[in-house]
PDB file of C-alpha atoms in Angstrom:
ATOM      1  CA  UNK A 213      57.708  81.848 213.564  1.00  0.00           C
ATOM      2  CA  UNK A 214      61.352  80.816 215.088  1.00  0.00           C
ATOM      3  CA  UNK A 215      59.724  77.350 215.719  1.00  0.00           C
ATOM      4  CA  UNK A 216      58.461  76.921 212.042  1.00  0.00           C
ATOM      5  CA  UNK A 217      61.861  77.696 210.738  1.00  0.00           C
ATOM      6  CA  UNK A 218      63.983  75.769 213.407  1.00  0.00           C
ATOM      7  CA  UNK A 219      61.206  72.671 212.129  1.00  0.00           C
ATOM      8  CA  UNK A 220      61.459  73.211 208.478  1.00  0.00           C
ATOM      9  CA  UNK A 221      65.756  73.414 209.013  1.00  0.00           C
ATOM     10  CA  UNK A 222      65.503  70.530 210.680  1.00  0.00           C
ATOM     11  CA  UNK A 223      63.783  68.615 208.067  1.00  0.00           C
ATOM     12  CA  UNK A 224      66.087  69.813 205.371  1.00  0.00           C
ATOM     13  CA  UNK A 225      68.876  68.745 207.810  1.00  0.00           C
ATOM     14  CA  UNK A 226      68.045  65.277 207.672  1.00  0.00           C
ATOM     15  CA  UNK A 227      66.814  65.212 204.035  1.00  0.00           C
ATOM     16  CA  UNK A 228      70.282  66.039 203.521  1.00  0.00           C
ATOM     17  CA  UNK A 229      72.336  63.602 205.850  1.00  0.00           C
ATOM     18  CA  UNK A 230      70.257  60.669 204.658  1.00  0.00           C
ATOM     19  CA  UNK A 231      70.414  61.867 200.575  1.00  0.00           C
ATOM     20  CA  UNK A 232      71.343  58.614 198.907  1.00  0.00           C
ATOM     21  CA  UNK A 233      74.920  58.356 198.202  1.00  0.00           C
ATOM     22  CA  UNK A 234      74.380  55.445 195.512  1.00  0.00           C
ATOM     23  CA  UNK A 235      71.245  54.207 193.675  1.00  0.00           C
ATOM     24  CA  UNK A 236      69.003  51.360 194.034  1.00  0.00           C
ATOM     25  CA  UNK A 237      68.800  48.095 191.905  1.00  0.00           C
ATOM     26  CA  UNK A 238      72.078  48.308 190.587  1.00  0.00           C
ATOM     27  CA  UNK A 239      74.542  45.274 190.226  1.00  0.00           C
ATOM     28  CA  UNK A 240      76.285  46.238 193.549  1.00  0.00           C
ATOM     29  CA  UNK A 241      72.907  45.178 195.093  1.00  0.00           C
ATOM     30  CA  UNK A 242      72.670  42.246 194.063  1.00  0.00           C
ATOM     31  CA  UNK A 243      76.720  41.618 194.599  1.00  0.00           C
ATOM     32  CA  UNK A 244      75.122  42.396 198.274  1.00  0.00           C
ATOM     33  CA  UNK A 245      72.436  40.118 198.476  1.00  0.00           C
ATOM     34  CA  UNK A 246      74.495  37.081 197.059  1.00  0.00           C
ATOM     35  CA  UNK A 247      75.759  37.762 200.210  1.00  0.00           C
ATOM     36  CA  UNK A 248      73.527  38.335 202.359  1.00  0.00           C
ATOM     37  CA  UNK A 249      72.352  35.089 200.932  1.00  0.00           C
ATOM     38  CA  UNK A 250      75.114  32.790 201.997  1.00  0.00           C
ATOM     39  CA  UNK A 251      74.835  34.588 205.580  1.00  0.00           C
ATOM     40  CA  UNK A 252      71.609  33.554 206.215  1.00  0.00           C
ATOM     41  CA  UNK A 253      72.187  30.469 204.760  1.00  0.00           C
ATOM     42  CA  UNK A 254      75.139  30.132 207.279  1.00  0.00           C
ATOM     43  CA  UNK A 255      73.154  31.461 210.409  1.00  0.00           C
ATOM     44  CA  UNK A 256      70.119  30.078 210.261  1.00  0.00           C
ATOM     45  CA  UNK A 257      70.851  26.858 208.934  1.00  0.00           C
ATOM     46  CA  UNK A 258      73.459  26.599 211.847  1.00  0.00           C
ATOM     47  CA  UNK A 259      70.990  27.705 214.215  1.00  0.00           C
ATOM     48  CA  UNK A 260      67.796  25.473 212.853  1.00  0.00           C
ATOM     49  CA  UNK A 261      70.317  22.591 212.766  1.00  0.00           C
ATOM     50  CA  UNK A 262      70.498  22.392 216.872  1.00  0.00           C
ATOM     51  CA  UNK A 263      68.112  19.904 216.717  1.00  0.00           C
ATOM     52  CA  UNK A 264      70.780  17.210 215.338  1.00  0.00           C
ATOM     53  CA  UNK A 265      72.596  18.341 218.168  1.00  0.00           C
ATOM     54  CA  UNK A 266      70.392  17.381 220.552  1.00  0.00           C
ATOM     55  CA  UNK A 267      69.784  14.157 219.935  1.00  0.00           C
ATOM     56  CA  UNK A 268      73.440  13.438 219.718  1.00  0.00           C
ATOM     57  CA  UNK A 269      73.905  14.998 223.203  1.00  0.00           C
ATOM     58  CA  UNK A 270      70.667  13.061 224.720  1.00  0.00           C
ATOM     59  CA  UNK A 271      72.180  10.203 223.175  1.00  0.00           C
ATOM     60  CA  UNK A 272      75.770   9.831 223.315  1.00  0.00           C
ATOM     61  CA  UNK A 273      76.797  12.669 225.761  1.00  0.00           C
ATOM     62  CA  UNK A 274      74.508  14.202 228.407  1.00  0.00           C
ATOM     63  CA  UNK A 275      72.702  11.231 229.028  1.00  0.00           C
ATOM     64  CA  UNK A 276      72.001  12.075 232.662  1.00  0.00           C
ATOM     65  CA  UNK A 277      70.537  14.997 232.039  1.00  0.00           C
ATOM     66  CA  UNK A 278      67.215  15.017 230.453  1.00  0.00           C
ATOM     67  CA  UNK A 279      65.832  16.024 227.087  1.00  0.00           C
ATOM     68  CA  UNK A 280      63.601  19.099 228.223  1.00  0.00           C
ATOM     69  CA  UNK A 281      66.738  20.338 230.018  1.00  0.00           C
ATOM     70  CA  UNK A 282      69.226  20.159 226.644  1.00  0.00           C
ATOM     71  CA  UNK A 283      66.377  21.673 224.422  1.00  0.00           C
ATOM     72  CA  UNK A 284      66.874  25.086 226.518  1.00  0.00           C
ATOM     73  CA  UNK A 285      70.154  25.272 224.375  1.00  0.00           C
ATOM     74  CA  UNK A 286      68.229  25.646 221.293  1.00  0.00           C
ATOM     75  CA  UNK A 287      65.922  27.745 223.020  1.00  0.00           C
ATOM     76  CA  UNK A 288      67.902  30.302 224.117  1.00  0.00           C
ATOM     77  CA  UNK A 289      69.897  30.703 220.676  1.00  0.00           C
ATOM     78  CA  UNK A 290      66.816  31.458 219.175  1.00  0.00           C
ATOM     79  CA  UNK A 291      65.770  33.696 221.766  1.00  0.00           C
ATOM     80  CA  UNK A 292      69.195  35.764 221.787  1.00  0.00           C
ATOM     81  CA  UNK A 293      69.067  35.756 218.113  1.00  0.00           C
ATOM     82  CA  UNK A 294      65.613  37.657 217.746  1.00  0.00           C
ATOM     83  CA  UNK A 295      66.397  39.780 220.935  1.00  0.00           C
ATOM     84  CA  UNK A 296      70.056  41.212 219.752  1.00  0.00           C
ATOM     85  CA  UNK A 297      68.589  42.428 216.743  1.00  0.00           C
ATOM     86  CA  UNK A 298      67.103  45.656 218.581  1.00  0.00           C
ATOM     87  CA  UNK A 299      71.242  46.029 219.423  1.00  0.00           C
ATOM     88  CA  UNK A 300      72.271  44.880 215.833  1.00  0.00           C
ATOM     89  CA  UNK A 301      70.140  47.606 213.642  1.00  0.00           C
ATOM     90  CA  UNK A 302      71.404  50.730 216.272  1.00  0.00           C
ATOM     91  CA  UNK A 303      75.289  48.914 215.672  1.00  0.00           C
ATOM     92  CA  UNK A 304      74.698  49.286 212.063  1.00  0.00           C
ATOM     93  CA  UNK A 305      73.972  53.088 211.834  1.00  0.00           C
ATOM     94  CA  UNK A 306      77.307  53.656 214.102  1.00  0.00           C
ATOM     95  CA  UNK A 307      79.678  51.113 212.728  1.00  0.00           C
ATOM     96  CA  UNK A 308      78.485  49.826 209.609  1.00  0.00           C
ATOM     97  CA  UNK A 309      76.794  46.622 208.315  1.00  0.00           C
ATOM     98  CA  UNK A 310      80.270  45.345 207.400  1.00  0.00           C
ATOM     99  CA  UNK A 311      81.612  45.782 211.042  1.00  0.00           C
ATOM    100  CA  UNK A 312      78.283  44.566 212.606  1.00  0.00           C
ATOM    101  CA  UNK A 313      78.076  41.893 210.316  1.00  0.00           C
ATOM    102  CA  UNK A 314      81.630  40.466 211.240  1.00  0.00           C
ATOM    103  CA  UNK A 315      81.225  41.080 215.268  1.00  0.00           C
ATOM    104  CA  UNK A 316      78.208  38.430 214.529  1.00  0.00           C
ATOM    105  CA  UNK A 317      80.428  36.074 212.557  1.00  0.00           C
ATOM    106  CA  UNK A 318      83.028  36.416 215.645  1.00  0.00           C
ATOM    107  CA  UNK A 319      80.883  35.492 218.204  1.00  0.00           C
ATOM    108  CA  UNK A 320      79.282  32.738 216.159  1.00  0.00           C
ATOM    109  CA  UNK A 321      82.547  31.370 216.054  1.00  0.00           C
ATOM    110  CA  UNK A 322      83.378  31.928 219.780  1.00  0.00           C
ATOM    111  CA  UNK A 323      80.156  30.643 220.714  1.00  0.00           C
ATOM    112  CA  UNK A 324      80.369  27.249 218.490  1.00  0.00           C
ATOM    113  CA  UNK A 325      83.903  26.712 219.129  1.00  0.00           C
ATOM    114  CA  UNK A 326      83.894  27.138 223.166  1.00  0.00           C
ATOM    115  CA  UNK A 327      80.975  25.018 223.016  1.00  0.00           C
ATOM    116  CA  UNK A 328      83.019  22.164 221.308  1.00  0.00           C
ATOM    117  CA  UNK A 329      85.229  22.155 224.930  1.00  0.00           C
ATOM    118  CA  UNK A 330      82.001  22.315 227.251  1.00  0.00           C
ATOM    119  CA  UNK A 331      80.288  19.288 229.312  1.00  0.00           C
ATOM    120  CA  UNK A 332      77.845  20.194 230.510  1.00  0.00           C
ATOM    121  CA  UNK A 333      74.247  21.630 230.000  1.00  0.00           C
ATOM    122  CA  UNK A 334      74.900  25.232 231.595  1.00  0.00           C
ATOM    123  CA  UNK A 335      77.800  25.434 229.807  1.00  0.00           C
ATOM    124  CA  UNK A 336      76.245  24.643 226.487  1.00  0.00           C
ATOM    125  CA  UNK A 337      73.360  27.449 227.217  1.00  0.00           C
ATOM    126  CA  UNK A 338      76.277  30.096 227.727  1.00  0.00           C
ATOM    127  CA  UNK A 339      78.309  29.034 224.568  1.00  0.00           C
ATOM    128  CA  UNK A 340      76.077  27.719 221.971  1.00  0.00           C
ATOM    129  CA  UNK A 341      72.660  29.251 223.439  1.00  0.00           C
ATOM    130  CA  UNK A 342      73.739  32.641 224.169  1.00  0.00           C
ATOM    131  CA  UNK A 343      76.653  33.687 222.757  1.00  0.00           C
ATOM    132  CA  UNK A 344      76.036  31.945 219.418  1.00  0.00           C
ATOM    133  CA  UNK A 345      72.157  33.205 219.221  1.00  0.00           C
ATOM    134  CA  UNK A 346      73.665  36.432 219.576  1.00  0.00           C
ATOM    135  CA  UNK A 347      76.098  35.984 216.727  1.00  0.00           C
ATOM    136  CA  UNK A 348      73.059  34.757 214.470  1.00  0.00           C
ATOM    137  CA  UNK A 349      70.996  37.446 215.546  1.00  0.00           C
ATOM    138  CA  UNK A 350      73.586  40.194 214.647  1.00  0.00           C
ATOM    139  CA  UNK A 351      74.615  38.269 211.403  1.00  0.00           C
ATOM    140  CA  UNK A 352      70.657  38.183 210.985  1.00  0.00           C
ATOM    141  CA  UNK A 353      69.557  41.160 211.352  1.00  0.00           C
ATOM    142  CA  UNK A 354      72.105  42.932 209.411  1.00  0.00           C
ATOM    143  CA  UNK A 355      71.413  40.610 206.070  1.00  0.00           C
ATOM    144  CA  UNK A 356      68.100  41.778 206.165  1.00  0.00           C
ATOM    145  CA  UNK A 357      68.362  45.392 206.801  1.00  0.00           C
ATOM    146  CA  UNK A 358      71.144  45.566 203.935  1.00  0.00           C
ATOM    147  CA  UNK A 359      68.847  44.282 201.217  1.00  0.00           C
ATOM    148  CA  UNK A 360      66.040  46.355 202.206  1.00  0.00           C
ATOM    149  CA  UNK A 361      68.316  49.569 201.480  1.00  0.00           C
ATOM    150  CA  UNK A 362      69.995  48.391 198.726  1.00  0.00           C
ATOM    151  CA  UNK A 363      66.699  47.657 196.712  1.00  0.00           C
ATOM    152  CA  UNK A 364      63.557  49.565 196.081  1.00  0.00           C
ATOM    153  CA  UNK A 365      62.250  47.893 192.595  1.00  0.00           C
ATOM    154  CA  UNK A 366      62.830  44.694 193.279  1.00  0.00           C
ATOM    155  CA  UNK A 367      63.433  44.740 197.034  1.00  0.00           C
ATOM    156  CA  UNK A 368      60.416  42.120 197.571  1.00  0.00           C
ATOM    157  CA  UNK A 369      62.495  39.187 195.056  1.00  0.00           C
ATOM    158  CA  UNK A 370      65.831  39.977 197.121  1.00  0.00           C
ATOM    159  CA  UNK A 371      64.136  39.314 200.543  1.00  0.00           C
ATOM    160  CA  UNK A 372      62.673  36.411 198.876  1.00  0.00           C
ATOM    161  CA  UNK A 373      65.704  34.924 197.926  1.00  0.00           C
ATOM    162  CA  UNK A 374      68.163  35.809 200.864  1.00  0.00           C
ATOM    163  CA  UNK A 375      65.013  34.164 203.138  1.00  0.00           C
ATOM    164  CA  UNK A 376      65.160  31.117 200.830  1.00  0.00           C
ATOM    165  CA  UNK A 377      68.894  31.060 202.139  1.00  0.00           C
ATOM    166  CA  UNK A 378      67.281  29.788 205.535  1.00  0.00           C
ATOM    167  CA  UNK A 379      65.668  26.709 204.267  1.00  0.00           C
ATOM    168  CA  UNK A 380      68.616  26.067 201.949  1.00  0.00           C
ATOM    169  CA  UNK A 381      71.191  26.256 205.303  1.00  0.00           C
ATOM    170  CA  UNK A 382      68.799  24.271 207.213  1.00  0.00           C
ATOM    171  CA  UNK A 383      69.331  21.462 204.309  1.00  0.00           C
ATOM    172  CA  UNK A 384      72.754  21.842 203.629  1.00  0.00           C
ATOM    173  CA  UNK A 385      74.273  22.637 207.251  1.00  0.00           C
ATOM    174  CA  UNK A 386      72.206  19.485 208.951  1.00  0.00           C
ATOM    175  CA  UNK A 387      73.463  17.259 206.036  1.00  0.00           C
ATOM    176  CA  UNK A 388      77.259  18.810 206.927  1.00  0.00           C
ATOM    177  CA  UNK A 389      76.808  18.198 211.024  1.00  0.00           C
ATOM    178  CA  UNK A 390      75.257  15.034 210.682  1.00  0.00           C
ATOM    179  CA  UNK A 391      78.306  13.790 208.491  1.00  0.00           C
ATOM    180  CA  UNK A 392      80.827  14.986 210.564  1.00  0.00           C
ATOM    181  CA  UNK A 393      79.532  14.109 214.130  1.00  0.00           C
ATOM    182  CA  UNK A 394      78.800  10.362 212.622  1.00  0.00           C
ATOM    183  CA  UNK A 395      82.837  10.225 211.464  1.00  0.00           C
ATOM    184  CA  UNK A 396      84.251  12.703 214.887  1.00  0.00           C
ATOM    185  CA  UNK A 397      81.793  13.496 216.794  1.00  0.00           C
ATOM    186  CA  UNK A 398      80.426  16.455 218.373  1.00  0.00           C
ATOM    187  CA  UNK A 399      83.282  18.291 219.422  1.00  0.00           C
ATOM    188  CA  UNK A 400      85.031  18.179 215.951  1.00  0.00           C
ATOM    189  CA  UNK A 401      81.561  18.987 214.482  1.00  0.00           C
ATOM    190  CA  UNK A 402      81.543  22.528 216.272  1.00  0.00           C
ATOM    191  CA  UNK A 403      85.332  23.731 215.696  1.00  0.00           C
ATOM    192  CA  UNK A 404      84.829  22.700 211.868  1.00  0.00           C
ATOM    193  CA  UNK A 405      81.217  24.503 211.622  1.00  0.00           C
ATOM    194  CA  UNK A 406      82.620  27.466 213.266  1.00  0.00           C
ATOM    195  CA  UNK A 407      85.247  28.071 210.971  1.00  0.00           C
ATOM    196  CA  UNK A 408      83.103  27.659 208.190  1.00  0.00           C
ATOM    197  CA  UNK A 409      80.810  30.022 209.994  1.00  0.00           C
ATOM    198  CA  UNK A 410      83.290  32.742 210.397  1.00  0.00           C
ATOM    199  CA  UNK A 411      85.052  32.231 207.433  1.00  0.00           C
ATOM    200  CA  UNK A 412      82.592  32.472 205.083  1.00  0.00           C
ATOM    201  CA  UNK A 413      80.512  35.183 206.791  1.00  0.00           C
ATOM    202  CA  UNK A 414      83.570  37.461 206.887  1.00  0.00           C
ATOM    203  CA  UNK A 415      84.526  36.814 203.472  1.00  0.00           C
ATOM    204  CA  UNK A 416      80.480  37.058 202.001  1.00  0.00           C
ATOM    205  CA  UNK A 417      79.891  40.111 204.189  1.00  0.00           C
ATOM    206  CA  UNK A 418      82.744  42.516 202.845  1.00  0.00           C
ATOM    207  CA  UNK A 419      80.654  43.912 200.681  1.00  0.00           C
ATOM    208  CA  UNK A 420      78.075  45.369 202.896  1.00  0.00           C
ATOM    209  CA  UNK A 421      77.735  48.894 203.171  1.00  0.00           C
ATOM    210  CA  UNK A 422      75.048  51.826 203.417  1.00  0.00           C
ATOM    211  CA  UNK A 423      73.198  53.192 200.312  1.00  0.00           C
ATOM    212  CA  UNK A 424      72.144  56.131 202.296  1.00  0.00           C
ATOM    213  CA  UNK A 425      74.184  58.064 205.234  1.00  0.00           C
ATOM    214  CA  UNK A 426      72.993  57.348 208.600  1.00  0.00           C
ATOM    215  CA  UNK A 427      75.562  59.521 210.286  1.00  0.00           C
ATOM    216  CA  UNK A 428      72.954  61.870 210.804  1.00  0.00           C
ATOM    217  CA  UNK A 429      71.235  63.244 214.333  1.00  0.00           C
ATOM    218  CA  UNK A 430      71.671  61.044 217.163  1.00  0.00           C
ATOM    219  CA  UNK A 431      69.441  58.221 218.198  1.00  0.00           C
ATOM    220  CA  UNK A 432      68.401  56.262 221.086  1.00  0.00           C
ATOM    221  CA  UNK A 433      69.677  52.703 221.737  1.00  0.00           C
ATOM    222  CA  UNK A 434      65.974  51.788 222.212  1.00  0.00           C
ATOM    223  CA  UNK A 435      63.349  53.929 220.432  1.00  0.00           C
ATOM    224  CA  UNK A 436      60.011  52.807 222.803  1.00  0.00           C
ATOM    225  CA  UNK A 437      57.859  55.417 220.966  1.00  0.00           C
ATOM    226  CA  UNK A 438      56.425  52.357 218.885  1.00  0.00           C
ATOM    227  CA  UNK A 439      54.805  51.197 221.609  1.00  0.00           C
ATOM    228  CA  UNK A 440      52.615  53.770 221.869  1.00  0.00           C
ATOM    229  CA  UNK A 441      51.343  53.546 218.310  1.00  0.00           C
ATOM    230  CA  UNK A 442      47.606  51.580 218.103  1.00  0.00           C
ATOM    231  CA  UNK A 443      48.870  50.639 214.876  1.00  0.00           C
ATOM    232  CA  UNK A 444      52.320  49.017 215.717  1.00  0.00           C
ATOM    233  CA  UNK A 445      50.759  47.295 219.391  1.00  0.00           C
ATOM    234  CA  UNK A 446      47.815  45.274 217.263  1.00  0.00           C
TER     235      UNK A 446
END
């Protein structure tokens, strides 16, 4: 009997901490996926823009080394970006999109702009691989799970568009490196594109901020009970 009602208290606990504290579908959402918008577009068309990079670098600038040895550069960003968002989502629920959103703009910066004084490959994997990928993937991960709160009708156009915001990037950021490293050259191309980065990611990202409160009972870092599910493992 004790353990029915401890169970049943507990349930109304956490229907209660995670009670929405504004609705769904409202113009503040979409305020919030304009934004989200412009990070993706920032992030990912950054990150799928390495490519430009490496050519340049095979080319012009690490011409010793060879090309299978630069690509690990590009690998690695991508690779830190999809494995910080298990950090990023748990980040969210104790600081706030906002706050996680802006650590991932900082280190995007950091990441692009110590790369712009690096020459060599191991140096470009810790600057532009890893601490960069881990700035997308917190930048990322945080533009997605915003939108998904923040809509419930039309939740399935908003990820639509703010995904569309990867393609767009890809277009508009390779078009922006490619101009700049043909007039200053690599170096000048990273300090610029990471002050866009930042700068616009801070500014886009301010209004980010939970429909629903999440301060509720604590979690773990890493929740491995997925892995167990049938379900989740197939």
């Amino acid at each position: 009997m004790e353990t029915k009602i401890s169970n049943e208290e507990q349930s109304e606990s956490t229907q209660q901490t995670q009670q929405p504290i504004s609705p769904p579908d409202t113009k503040i959402s979409w305020v919030i996926c304009a934004g989200a918008f412009f990070c993706m577009l920032l992030s990912q068309g950054t990150g799928n823009s390495f490519g430009i990079y490496q050519v340049y670098y095979k080319e012009n600038f690490l011409k010793s080394s060879k090309a299978s040895s630069i690509s690990w550069i590009g690998t690695i960003a991508t690779a830190m970006m999809l494995f910080s968002g298990i950090f990023a989502s748990r980040l969210a629920i104790s600081i706030g999109f906002r706050n996680t959103c802006w650590i991932g703009g900082v280190l995007g910066f950091v990441g692009l702009f110590a790369a712009s004084f690096c020459s060599s490959v191991g140096a470009l994997i810790a600057t532009q691989g890893v601490i960069f990928g881990i700035g997308i993937g917190f930048v990322y991960s945080t533009a997605i799970s915003v939108v998904s709160m923040w809509f419930e009708k039309y939740r399935g156009a908003a990820l639509g568009i703010i995904t569309a915001g990867s393609g767009i990037g890809g277009i508009v950021m390779s078009r922006i490196i490619t101009a700049i490293l043909n007039n200053l050259g690599f170096r000048w191309a990273l300090r610029i594109t990471s002050f866009m980065f930042v700068g616009i990611i801070l500014a886009v990202s301010i209004p980010f901020k939970s429909r629903i409160d999440l301060k509720a009972s604590p979690q773990k870092l890493v929740d491995f009970k997925a892995l167990k599910s049938p379900i989740f493992v197939s």
